Amino acid sequence: MTRWAPRRGKPHTGVDWFLTFMRVAALTVIGLGLLAFIAQEINTDNPFAQWANPDATGLTGAQFQGLIISGVTQGAMYGLIALGYSMVYGVLGFINFAHGEVFMVGAMTGMITSNKLADAGLWESNFVGSLVFIMVVSILVCSLTAVIMERVAYRPLRGSPRLIPLITSIGVSFFLQNASVVLLGPAAKAYPDVPDWIRTKHTFLDIEGAKILVILVAAVSMICLYYFVERTKSGKAMRAVAEDAEIAALMGIDVNRTIVKVFALGGAMAGMAGILWGILFRSVIHTTGFLPGIKAFSAAVVGGIGHLGGAMAGGLSIGVAESVGPLVILEPLGVSGVSQLRDAVAFAVLIGVLLLRPSGLFGERLPAEDRT
Amino acid sequence: MGSIASFAQVFIALSNMPVRLDERLIIKPVLSLGYLVLLILPFAVGYRQGHQIKREGVPTYAPGPNEVVGGFLCGALAGGGLSLLAVLLTHFDLREPLVNWSPILLDLLAFGNATWFAAVIWLVIGGGMGAAGGVLRLLGPRSRRAVVTMVLVVLGVAVLESLVVDLAEGLGLEPLTDRLYARRGGVNWPSAVGLAVVSGLLAVVGRGRFRQARTRVSELEGAKRTQANVGLILLTAAVLIVLPLFAGKLTNELLANVGLFVLLALGLNVVVGLAGILDLGYVAFFAVGSYSAAVLTAATSPKIAPEMPWLVALIVVVIITGLVGLFIGAPVIRMRGDYLAIVTLGFGEIIRLLFLSDWLSGWFGGSQGITNIPAAGIFGLTDVAGTDPRRVFYLVLAFCALAIYVSWRLERSRLGRAWMAVREDETVAEAMGINTVNVKLLAFVVGAVLGSFSGAIFAAKVGSVFPASFLILVSIVILVVVIFGGMGNIIGVIAGSAVLIGVLGGPKQPGLLAEFSEFKLLIYGALLIWMMLARPEGLIPSVRRTRELRQHEMAQDAWLRGEVDDDDGGNGTGGASSAVLP
Amino acid sequence: MDRLKILIRTSGRRRVFTVVMALLAVFALLATSCGNDDGESIGDRGTAMGDGSLGIVEVESGDAIQIRSLEAITGDVAFFGLPIDRSTQIAVADYGLIHGFEVDTGTSLDDLCSNDGGQAAAQTIVADEDVVGVIGTSCSGAAVAAAPLITNAGMVLISGGNTSPALTSDLAGNAGPNYSVGYYRTAHNDLYQGAAMAKFVFSELGISEAAAIHDGDPYTQGLAQAFADAFEAEGGTVTGFSAVNKDDTDMVPVLTEIAAGSPGALFFPIFQPAGDFIADQAPGVSGLENTVLLAADGLLNTNYLGLPQTAGMYFSGPDQRFGENVNQSTGMSAVDFLAEYETRYGESPAAPFWAHGYDATVLLLDAIKAASWVDKGTLMIDRQGIRDYLNGVRGFQGLIGTINCDDFGDCGSSKITVVENIGGEENAETSISNVVYSYEP
């Protein structure tokens, strides 16, 4: 429908010049920031380091490592959520804006179940068992939420113009968020306290237990999903539907059922991410799903939408970029209070990627075929 | 259907809506708003269950007593959800996750009696309301209209109490409202009965008159029709100009808020409705308009304080927002619809974060915002500030008129047709020789400028700007307004703002139903879903847009019957009646 | 309505004008007929304060005196506004009748903690001309927009929650940019709290390098700034001043930014849940392992003090050892108040400003009492008299201690204390009164 990149072979319009200018400007800013950062790291009294930011202090190695690890942990969760966006987009060709809220539902479910377990005394006595239990409950609840969502809000709209389901999903997102407010109250809710091995740093690489757990679980989930999609019959059906729903139907694939499976699978991944979030931050609020949801979508786009490995890679890049970017690029340029701008950095990454490489890092095929 | 409704009933009960709204009396002393929200659903399912889809070849059966029985059952099922809830409330304590799982709720459900009473009474009430719904379906169209009008008028007068009282005070009709309403809230029940009788009679007598007049106008031809339209417009304008003189501060404030959103919605309508670009970051232009007006007029602006007169500043504001529109528009305009939506959302958030940031606080005050923004001076004639909402409303009205005129002219211009072509099929539009990029960019800029008007008035009205006024929420609310009213239709957009912002309230502005403020966003979300599923063309649809959305069905109908058919009878009054219901 | 239909049907342009003109004439007649009833006698004022310059509110026999409550009662700051709103209700119930008239607070209004929310709610209040005073707002941002409207209408606005210096004065005799005559508050001025914390860190803890983090809220930014300014004035160095967003959860980047300056103390006067994450993640960031963590009244509640990561933290805030204090007008003591609150609402207040709200309401009711008199069964309230009374408040004993109003509406107790968290859920209550430093200018 719409052209992505500037059309080659046609005369350049003002817009094209402007876009080129923006690309160059963005790269220049990044380059200058990086150079200033490197200069700072070499020696803070370096004139180039002080050129933009006279109070330049630089970072120590341990601090830099901490930043990267926190970025990777965040990114792993974005990646898990992004899988859901990517799969639904691959199959139905629309952005399920409400997917972030499924993640929030997962974190809320985890909060409720774990608190109940803690009341019963099981949380302390058998932590690992309880953790597995809340993961299973959360996965079930999230899959169910996603499937109901599909049945009630999206299925009746299949075949309508592409923006209609998108607008509907904005409504669903809004509804779920505020349903959580009226049912569970607007305050932030805490997870029960976790054992020390989760809270404290381990000698191995100097990382907190919770972060190791997040990265490990995300990796395992990713591998399971990959196996499911690539090796099982249902997975094959999904790929077939993503390729061409009509032909898949002709080949005897139950398209509706496959779509339900896709939603359930995406929901399960979001539920897993919700629990990891809960273990890492031990607090959840009704807005928990909104921004991570949008960032996860950005991750899916950055990685190349419809590409599973890309979604994870995109998640990691967005996570690391928003963690490291402000301090490494903006701070050396003399911007004050940079941490306030981290969401802006995440969005800037999305815009930048769409400007420079619209098909994403790993997107080989342009997902531009029309599915109206 | 009954069981879905019973889930919904339990959800409503647990959302604290009934308890919270119980303080507001509708008909004194019989009915409070809290109970009302629990009555609507059984009634609706009772009515809906008799609904038949007319299909070619399938014989329709005449409605009979079955409807009442079915309605009763469905309604009882819906009410049964509450009965079950009452029982559960007494035996389990789930207050830990569900904050509204409280004895107060139980007390409300049981009318202060024991649990078994609640269990029985809600079955009876639900069944009764469902049966009433069934009966309504049995009635002929004439008496049905009378009944519907009666109910709507009584509820409308009761719910819109503050507006009615405020207007009546201005018109010197206080004795009337004193009789109508109880002291501090609620319609007296004798007056409610009287009101019902009068409106019912009026509905029977005046039946169809309005529609006749409408068809007559639409049947008029050429010059005569234009004349009639001009007459209508003049009349509306006269009412809008005269009304505020008699209305109190409350009504004027309300009108001013609605007007601000009409302006925003008209701007977004150009972008979304006409050009088909889903912009989720529209609040950015509102923010840029407000902030640039604040910086240009306020003496306390941190960096530069030119202290321009408001009107002069407005010109600069328009230029700035136009440029920002270009700046945001250029990178996104080539993206496909859904990517564009998310990227604009990102831009909206980036702009807010920049205004909030410590980095630019030297320019925009950061989290402390810009305060002491002077009143908007209009040619030295008057000063428009928030202290006098009437003047604000007139200022807003003037800009709305301008915006309406601009949108109206644009829609019928070459550019407007190009937008519509782009909306319907971009490839074809391009093949027709339309420069789609420029055309879309122009829509972005026009929308931005209209939004900036609203922002500039907002800054002068509130007297201060803080970044917290420009959340993503605002974008979404404006989008709901446009979609609810009818994308691409000016009248629809205005009606959407009036109904949603006026009755439910805006993101930070209370509407007439101030009691709903906690649930407003929930209702907005539900409304958006429902609207997309049931009536994607909006309250007052634009003809062309409907055709696009219903293309599929229409083609099918045409194939089946060789013509385009009418709506089913039950929805016939939809446009008028649902405009009253929030 | 029927008229209009005929009009549409005939649709002659001249006809339209005639009818419009006729309607106009009718409206004009109506407008002139409902003139106001000036010149009525106001009876014997007795010793009531005021000169009538802002008008007199008449409350007929059987009616109630109208005051309003305007707090942040929904959204993420409800924990802060709701206790103030509730304490207003309790105070009105405690106070009883004024000259035999009841007091009605109407429906509680919501300031939404924002300027536009505050303005819209204020507009609703001033539309009712019978209202004499308003208790509110919770957030300074809301007061900036609401105060001009409410005070212009002759009412007074008394806040139990605003602390921004802009609303009153800089404590050196200069009115703040947003000061309106008729605005009062029982909450302390931010400048006191910033100075108290700075003095404590520099002199008591002996730390000369400190950093501050705010969350973009006007309140937290103002307080963090006040602290930074006071700390530099003491002779210390501010090594970092940064910000987070309210819904951030991963604080490692901002903490790393702060850690680059290796401060000895970190002050983050923000709210939950962001405050939980900072306290939790700070010790894990290289360079902040031994930094002393400091917060302010926004986090000074039992919930936060009970978290394992907050043990040993210091908190500044209004002196909360209200224990024995008794409000001189109602005879209510802080202990009794808390018991009453618990029975009414099934929980204890989540933020310390309940006491300020209570005292603010009692001050307003006292002022109404002092500025009103009964004439032939009708209560007359002099609006100017209310302001005169409030301006003259000196040595009033309230729940928060001794209340004196200065020339710019600051009536709060200027006594700020710093408490140390003993640690552990079971000690949370005790920690609130574990004062290690107190400050009074």
mmCIF file with all atom_site columns, N, CA and C in Angstrom, chain B residues 92-134:
data_model
loop_
_atom_site.group_PDB
_atom_site.id
_atom_site.type_symbol
_atom_site.label_atom_id
_atom_site.label_alt_id
_atom_site.label_comp_id
_atom_site.label_asym_id
_atom_site.label_entity_id
_atom_site.label_seq_id
_atom_site.pdbx_PDB_ins_code
_atom_site.Cartn_x
_atom_site.Cartn_y
_atom_site.Cartn_z
_atom_site.occupancy
_atom_site.B_iso_or_equiv
_atom_site.pdbx_formal_charge
_atom_site.auth_seq_id
_atom_site.auth_comp_id
_atom_site.auth_asym_id
_atom_site.auth_atom_id
_atom_site.pdbx_PDB_model_num
ATOM 1   N N  . PHE B 1 92  ? -17.292 -15.427 51.778 1.00 0.00 ? 92  PHE B N  1
ATOM 2   C CA . PHE B 1 92  ? -15.850 -15.380 51.534 1.00 0.00 ? 92  PHE B CA 1
ATOM 3   C C  . PHE B 1 92  ? -15.356 -13.953 51.718 1.00 0.00 ? 92  PHE B C  1
ATOM 4   N N  . ASP B 1 93  ? -14.092 -13.851 52.028 1.00 0.00 ? 93  ASP B N  1
ATOM 5   C CA . ASP B 1 93  ? -13.521 -12.510 52.107 1.00 0.00 ? 93  ASP B CA 1
ATOM 6   C C  . ASP B 1 93  ? -12.422 -12.391 51.065 1.00 0.00 ? 93  ASP B C  1
ATOM 7   N N  . LEU B 1 94  ? -12.741 -11.733 49.984 1.00 0.00 ? 94  LEU B N  1
ATOM 8   C CA . LEU B 1 94  ? -11.738 -11.559 48.915 1.00 0.00 ? 94  LEU B CA 1
ATOM 9   C C  . LEU B 1 94  ? -11.286 -10.110 48.844 1.00 0.00 ? 94  LEU B C  1
ATOM 10  N N  . ARG B 1 95  ? -11.385 -9.384  49.950 1.00 0.00 ? 95  ARG B N  1
ATOM 11  C CA . ARG B 1 95  ? -11.049 -7.967  49.908 1.00 0.00 ? 95  ARG B CA 1
ATOM 12  C C  . ARG B 1 95  ? -9.580  -7.768  49.564 1.00 0.00 ? 95  ARG B C  1
ATOM 13  N N  . GLU B 1 96  ? -8.753  -8.791  49.807 1.00 0.00 ? 96  GLU B N  1
ATOM 14  C CA . GLU B 1 96  ? -7.327  -8.619  49.558 1.00 0.00 ? 96  GLU B CA 1
ATOM 15  C C  . GLU B 1 96  ? -7.047  -8.198  48.118 1.00 0.00 ? 96  GLU B C  1
ATOM 16  N N  . PRO B 1 97  ? -7.380  -8.982  47.104 1.00 0.00 ? 97  PRO B N  1
ATOM 17  C CA . PRO B 1 97  ? -7.155  -8.394  45.780 1.00 0.00 ? 97  PRO B CA 1
ATOM 18  C C  . PRO B 1 97  ? -8.291  -7.461  45.329 1.00 0.00 ? 97  PRO B C  1
ATOM 19  N N  . LEU B 1 98  ? -9.531  -7.815  45.640 1.00 0.00 ? 98  LEU B N  1
ATOM 20  C CA . LEU B 1 98  ? -10.641 -7.010  45.113 1.00 0.00 ? 98  LEU B CA 1
ATOM 21  C C  . LEU B 1 98  ? -11.039 -5.961  46.146 1.00 0.00 ? 98  LEU B C  1
ATOM 22  N N  . VAL B 1 99  ? -10.621 -4.729  45.895 1.00 0.00 ? 99  VAL B N  1
ATOM 23  C CA . VAL B 1 99  ? -10.772 -3.700  46.922 1.00 0.00 ? 99  VAL B CA 1
ATOM 24  C C  . VAL B 1 99  ? -12.227 -3.390  47.258 1.00 0.00 ? 99  VAL B C  1
ATOM 25  N N  . ASN B 1 100 ? -13.131 -3.694  46.343 1.00 0.00 ? 100 ASN B N  1
ATOM 26  C CA . ASN B 1 100 ? -14.522 -3.313  46.596 1.00 0.00 ? 100 ASN B CA 1
ATOM 27  C C  . ASN B 1 100 ? -15.363 -4.464  47.125 1.00 0.00 ? 100 ASN B C  1
ATOM 28  N N  . TRP B 1 101 ? -14.701 -5.530  47.533 1.00 0.00 ? 101 TRP B N  1
ATOM 29  C CA . TRP B 1 101 ? -15.394 -6.666  48.114 1.00 0.00 ? 101 TRP B CA 1
ATOM 30  C C  . TRP B 1 101 ? -15.735 -6.281  49.558 1.00 0.00 ? 101 TRP B C  1
ATOM 31  N N  . SER B 1 102 ? -16.734 -5.466  49.744 1.00 0.00 ? 102 SER B N  1
ATOM 32  C CA . SER B 1 102 ? -16.913 -4.885  51.069 1.00 0.00 ? 102 SER B CA 1
ATOM 33  C C  . SER B 1 102 ? -18.319 -5.102  51.582 1.00 0.00 ? 102 SER B C  1
ATOM 34  N N  . PRO B 1 103 ? -18.489 -5.017  52.895 1.00 0.00 ? 103 PRO B N  1
ATOM 35  C CA . PRO B 1 103 ? -19.830 -5.126  53.471 1.00 0.00 ? 103 PRO B CA 1
ATOM 36  C C  . PRO B 1 103 ? -20.765 -4.027  52.963 1.00 0.00 ? 103 PRO B C  1
ATOM 37  N N  . ILE B 1 104 ? -20.180 -2.889  52.587 1.00 0.00 ? 104 ILE B N  1
ATOM 38  C CA . ILE B 1 104 ? -21.029 -1.796  52.081 1.00 0.00 ? 104 ILE B CA 1
ATOM 39  C C  . ILE B 1 104 ? -21.758 -2.254  50.830 1.00 0.00 ? 104 ILE B C  1
ATOM 40  N N  . LEU B 1 105 ? -21.017 -2.975  49.966 1.00 0.00 ? 105 LEU B N  1
ATOM 41  C CA . LEU B 1 105 ? -21.620 -3.454  48.726 1.00 0.00 ? 105 LEU B CA 1
ATOM 42  C C  . LEU B 1 105 ? -22.747 -4.428  49.049 1.00 0.00 ? 105 LEU B C  1
ATOM 43  N N  . LEU B 1 106 ? -22.484 -5.314  50.003 1.00 0.00 ? 106 LEU B N  1
ATOM 44  C CA . LEU B 1 106 ? -23.502 -6.290  50.387 1.00 0.00 ? 106 LEU B CA 1
ATOM 45  C C  . LEU B 1 106 ? -24.737 -5.569  50.911 1.00 0.00 ? 106 LEU B C  1
ATOM 46  N N  . ASP B 1 107 ? -24.484 -4.577  51.736 1.00 0.00 ? 107 ASP B N  1
ATOM 47  C CA . ASP B 1 107 ? -25.571 -3.805  52.303 1.00 0.00 ? 107 ASP B CA 1
ATOM 48  C C  . ASP B 1 107 ? -26.415 -3.167  51.212 1.00 0.00 ? 107 ASP B C  1
ATOM 49  N N  . LEU B 1 108 ? -25.715 -2.654  50.205 1.00 0.00 ? 108 LEU B N  1
ATOM 50  C CA . LEU B 1 108 ? -26.413 -2.005  49.100 1.00 0.00 ? 108 LEU B CA 1
ATOM 51  C C  . LEU B 1 108 ? -27.240 -3.013  48.317 1.00 0.00 ? 108 LEU B C  1
ATOM 52  N N  . LEU B 1 109 ? -26.643 -4.191  48.078 1.00 0.00 ? 109 LEU B N  1
ATOM 53  C CA . LEU B 1 109 ? -27.355 -5.204  47.293 1.00 0.00 ? 109 LEU B CA 1
ATOM 54  C C  . LEU B 1 109 ? -28.568 -5.725  48.060 1.00 0.00 ? 109 LEU B C  1
ATOM 55  N N  . ALA B 1 110 ? -28.442 -5.788  49.393 1.00 0.00 ? 110 ALA B N  1
ATOM 56  C CA . ALA B 1 110 ? -29.516 -6.375  50.188 1.00 0.00 ? 110 ALA B CA 1
ATOM 57  C C  . ALA B 1 110 ? -30.491 -5.319  50.681 1.00 0.00 ? 110 ALA B C  1
ATOM 58  N N  . PHE B 1 111 ? -30.317 -4.100  50.274 1.00 0.00 ? 111 PHE B N  1
ATOM 59  C CA . PHE B 1 111 ? -31.167 -3.001  50.748 1.00 0.00 ? 111 PHE B CA 1
ATOM 60  C C  . PHE B 1 111 ? -31.206 -2.982  52.272 1.00 0.00 ? 111 PHE B C  1
ATOM 61  N N  . GLY B 1 112 ? -30.058 -3.290  52.867 1.00 0.00 ? 112 GLY B N  1
ATOM 62  C CA . GLY B 1 112 ? -29.987 -3.246  54.316 1.00 0.00 ? 112 GLY B CA 1
ATOM 63  C C  . GLY B 1 112 ? -30.550 -4.476  55.008 1.00 0.00 ? 112 GLY B C  1
ATOM 64  N N  . ASN B 1 113 ? -31.029 -5.451  54.240 1.00 0.00 ? 113 ASN B N  1
ATOM 65  C CA . ASN B 1 113 ? -31.584 -6.652  54.866 1.00 0.00 ? 113 ASN B CA 1
ATOM 66  C C  . ASN B 1 113 ? -30.570 -7.793  54.862 1.00 0.00 ? 113 ASN B C  1
ATOM 67  N N  . ALA B 1 114 ? -31.069 -8.994  55.116 1.00 0.00 ? 114 ALA B N  1
ATOM 68  C CA . ALA B 1 114 ? -30.169 -10.133 55.165 1.00 0.00 ? 114 ALA B CA 1
ATOM 69  C C  . ALA B 1 114 ? -29.789 -10.584 53.751 1.00 0.00 ? 114 ALA B C  1
ATOM 70  N N  . THR B 1 115 ? -28.807 -11.502 53.683 1.00 0.00 ? 115 THR B N  1
ATOM 71  C CA . THR B 1 115 ? -28.290 -11.933 52.397 1.00 0.00 ? 115 THR B CA 1
ATOM 72  C C  . THR B 1 115 ? -29.351 -12.622 51.535 1.00 0.00 ? 115 THR B C  1
ATOM 73  N N  . TRP B 1 116 ? -30.146 -13.476 52.190 1.00 0.00 ? 116 TRP B N  1
ATOM 74  C CA . TRP B 1 116 ? -31.130 -14.212 51.380 1.00 0.00 ? 116 TRP B CA 1
ATOM 75  C C  . TRP B 1 116 ? -32.068 -13.235 50.684 1.00 0.00 ? 116 TRP B C  1
ATOM 76  N N  . PHE B 1 117 ? -32.335 -12.135 51.340 1.00 0.00 ? 117 PHE B N  1
ATOM 77  C CA . PHE B 1 117 ? -33.201 -11.131 50.736 1.00 0.00 ? 117 PHE B CA 1
ATOM 78  C C  . PHE B 1 117 ? -32.580 -10.598 49.438 1.00 0.00 ? 117 PHE B C  1
ATOM 79  N N  . ALA B 1 118 ? -31.261 -10.305 49.508 1.00 0.00 ? 118 ALA B N  1
ATOM 80  C CA . ALA B 1 118 ? -30.560 -9.819  48.314 1.00 0.00 ? 118 ALA B CA 1
ATOM 81  C C  . ALA B 1 118 ? -30.634 -10.856 47.206 1.00 0.00 ? 118 ALA B C  1
ATOM 82  N N  . ALA B 1 119 ? -30.420 -12.137 47.572 1.00 0.00 ? 119 ALA B N  1
ATOM 83  C CA . ALA B 1 119 ? -30.407 -13.185 46.563 1.00 0.00 ? 119 ALA B CA 1
ATOM 84  C C  . ALA B 1 119 ? -31.756 -13.250 45.847 1.00 0.00 ? 119 ALA B C  1
ATOM 85  N N  . VAL B 1 120 ? -32.829 -13.172 46.620 1.00 0.00 ? 120 VAL B N  1
ATOM 86  C CA . VAL B 1 120 ? -34.152 -13.257 46.011 1.00 0.00 ? 120 VAL B CA 1
ATOM 87  C C  . VAL B 1 120 ? -34.487 -11.990 45.240 1.00 0.00 ? 120 VAL B C  1
ATOM 88  N N  . ILE B 1 121 ? -34.233 -10.866 45.884 1.00 0.00 ? 121 ILE B N  1
ATOM 89  C CA . ILE B 1 121 ? -34.717 -9.620  45.299 1.00 0.00 ? 121 ILE B CA 1
ATOM 90  C C  . ILE B 1 121 ? -34.069 -9.344  43.960 1.00 0.00 ? 121 ILE B C  1
ATOM 91  N N  . TRP B 1 122 ? -32.773 -9.722  43.810 1.00 0.00 ? 122 TRP B N  1
ATOM 92  C CA . TRP B 1 122 ? -32.124 -9.421  42.530 1.00 0.00 ? 122 TRP B CA 1
ATOM 93  C C  . TRP B 1 122 ? -32.602 -10.338 41.423 1.00 0.00 ? 122 TRP B C  1
ATOM 94  N N  . LEU B 1 123 ? -32.985 -11.562 41.788 1.00 0.00 ? 123 LEU B N  1
ATOM 95  C CA . LEU B 1 123 ? -33.619 -12.413 40.771 1.00 0.00 ? 123 LEU B CA 1
ATOM 96  C C  . LEU B 1 123 ? -34.913 -11.768 40.309 1.00 0.00 ? 123 LEU B C  1
ATOM 97  N N  . VAL B 1 124 ? -35.700 -11.292 41.281 1.00 0.00 ? 124 VAL B N  1
ATOM 98  C CA . VAL B 1 124 ? -36.983 -10.682 40.947 1.00 0.00 ? 124 VAL B CA 1
ATOM 99  C C  . VAL B 1 124 ? -36.787 -9.405  40.147 1.00 0.00 ? 124 VAL B C  1
ATOM 100 N N  . ILE B 1 125 ? -35.885 -8.545  40.645 1.00 0.00 ? 125 ILE B N  1
ATOM 101 C CA . ILE B 1 125 ? -35.676 -7.270  39.949 1.00 0.00 ? 125 ILE B CA 1
ATOM 102 C C  . ILE B 1 125 ? -35.175 -7.525  38.530 1.00 0.00 ? 125 ILE B C  1
ATOM 103 N N  . GLY B 1 126 ? -34.156 -8.413  38.428 1.00 0.00 ? 126 GLY B N  1
ATOM 104 C CA . GLY B 1 126 ? -33.597 -8.712  37.106 1.00 0.00 ? 126 GLY B CA 1
ATOM 105 C C  . GLY B 1 126 ? -34.681 -9.235  36.187 1.00 0.00 ? 126 GLY B C  1
ATOM 106 N N  . GLY B 1 127 ? -35.462 -10.211 36.703 1.00 0.00 ? 127 GLY B N  1
ATOM 107 C CA . GLY B 1 127 ? -36.529 -10.771 35.884 1.00 0.00 ? 127 GLY B CA 1
ATOM 108 C C  . GLY B 1 127 ? -37.531 -9.698  35.486 1.00 0.00 ? 127 GLY B C  1
ATOM 109 N N  . GLY B 1 128 ? -37.876 -8.866  36.447 1.00 0.00 ? 128 GLY B N  1
ATOM 110 C CA . GLY B 1 128 ? -38.857 -7.810  36.165 1.00 0.00 ? 128 GLY B CA 1
ATOM 111 C C  . GLY B 1 128 ? -38.362 -6.875  35.084 1.00 0.00 ? 128 GLY B C  1
ATOM 112 N N  . MET B 1 129 ? -37.104 -6.457  35.188 1.00 0.00 ? 129 MET B N  1
ATOM 113 C CA . MET B 1 129 ? -36.565 -5.532  34.186 1.00 0.00 ? 129 MET B CA 1
ATOM 114 C C  . MET B 1 129 ? -36.500 -6.227  32.831 1.00 0.00 ? 129 MET B C  1
ATOM 115 N N  . GLY B 1 130 ? -36.085 -7.507  32.840 1.00 0.00 ? 130 GLY B N  1
ATOM 116 C CA . GLY B 1 130 ? -36.020 -8.261  31.591 1.00 0.00 ? 130 GLY B CA 1
ATOM 117 C C  . GLY B 1 130 ? -37.391 -8.375  30.953 1.00 0.00 ? 130 GLY B C  1
ATOM 118 N N  . ALA B 1 131 ? -38.398 -8.703  31.791 1.00 0.00 ? 131 ALA B N  1
ATOM 119 C CA . ALA B 1 131 ? -39.751 -8.815  31.261 1.00 0.00 ? 131 ALA B CA 1
ATOM 120 C C  . ALA B 1 131 ? -40.213 -7.483  30.695 1.00 0.00 ? 131 ALA B C  1
ATOM 121 N N  . ALA B 1 132 ? -39.868 -6.398  31.410 1.00 0.00 ? 132 ALA B N  1
ATOM 122 C CA . ALA B 1 132 ? -40.235 -5.074  30.911 1.00 0.00 ? 132 ALA B CA 1
ATOM 123 C C  . ALA B 1 132 ? -39.625 -4.850  29.534 1.00 0.00 ? 132 ALA B C  1
ATOM 124 N N  . GLY B 1 133 ? -38.374 -5.301  29.393 1.00 0.00 ? 133 GLY B N  1
ATOM 125 C CA . GLY B 1 133 ? -37.728 -5.191  28.084 1.00 0.00 ? 133 GLY B CA 1
ATOM 126 C C  . GLY B 1 133 ? -38.501 -5.963  27.033 1.00 0.00 ? 133 GLY B C  1
ATOM 127 N N  . GLY B 1 134 ? -38.925 -7.179  27.418 1.00 0.00 ? 134 GLY B N  1
ATOM 128 C CA . GLY B 1 134 ? -39.702 -7.994  26.487 1.00 0.00 ? 134 GLY B CA 1
ATOM 129 C C  . GLY B 1 134 ? -41.010 -7.315  26.115 1.00 0.00 ? 134 GLY B C  1
#
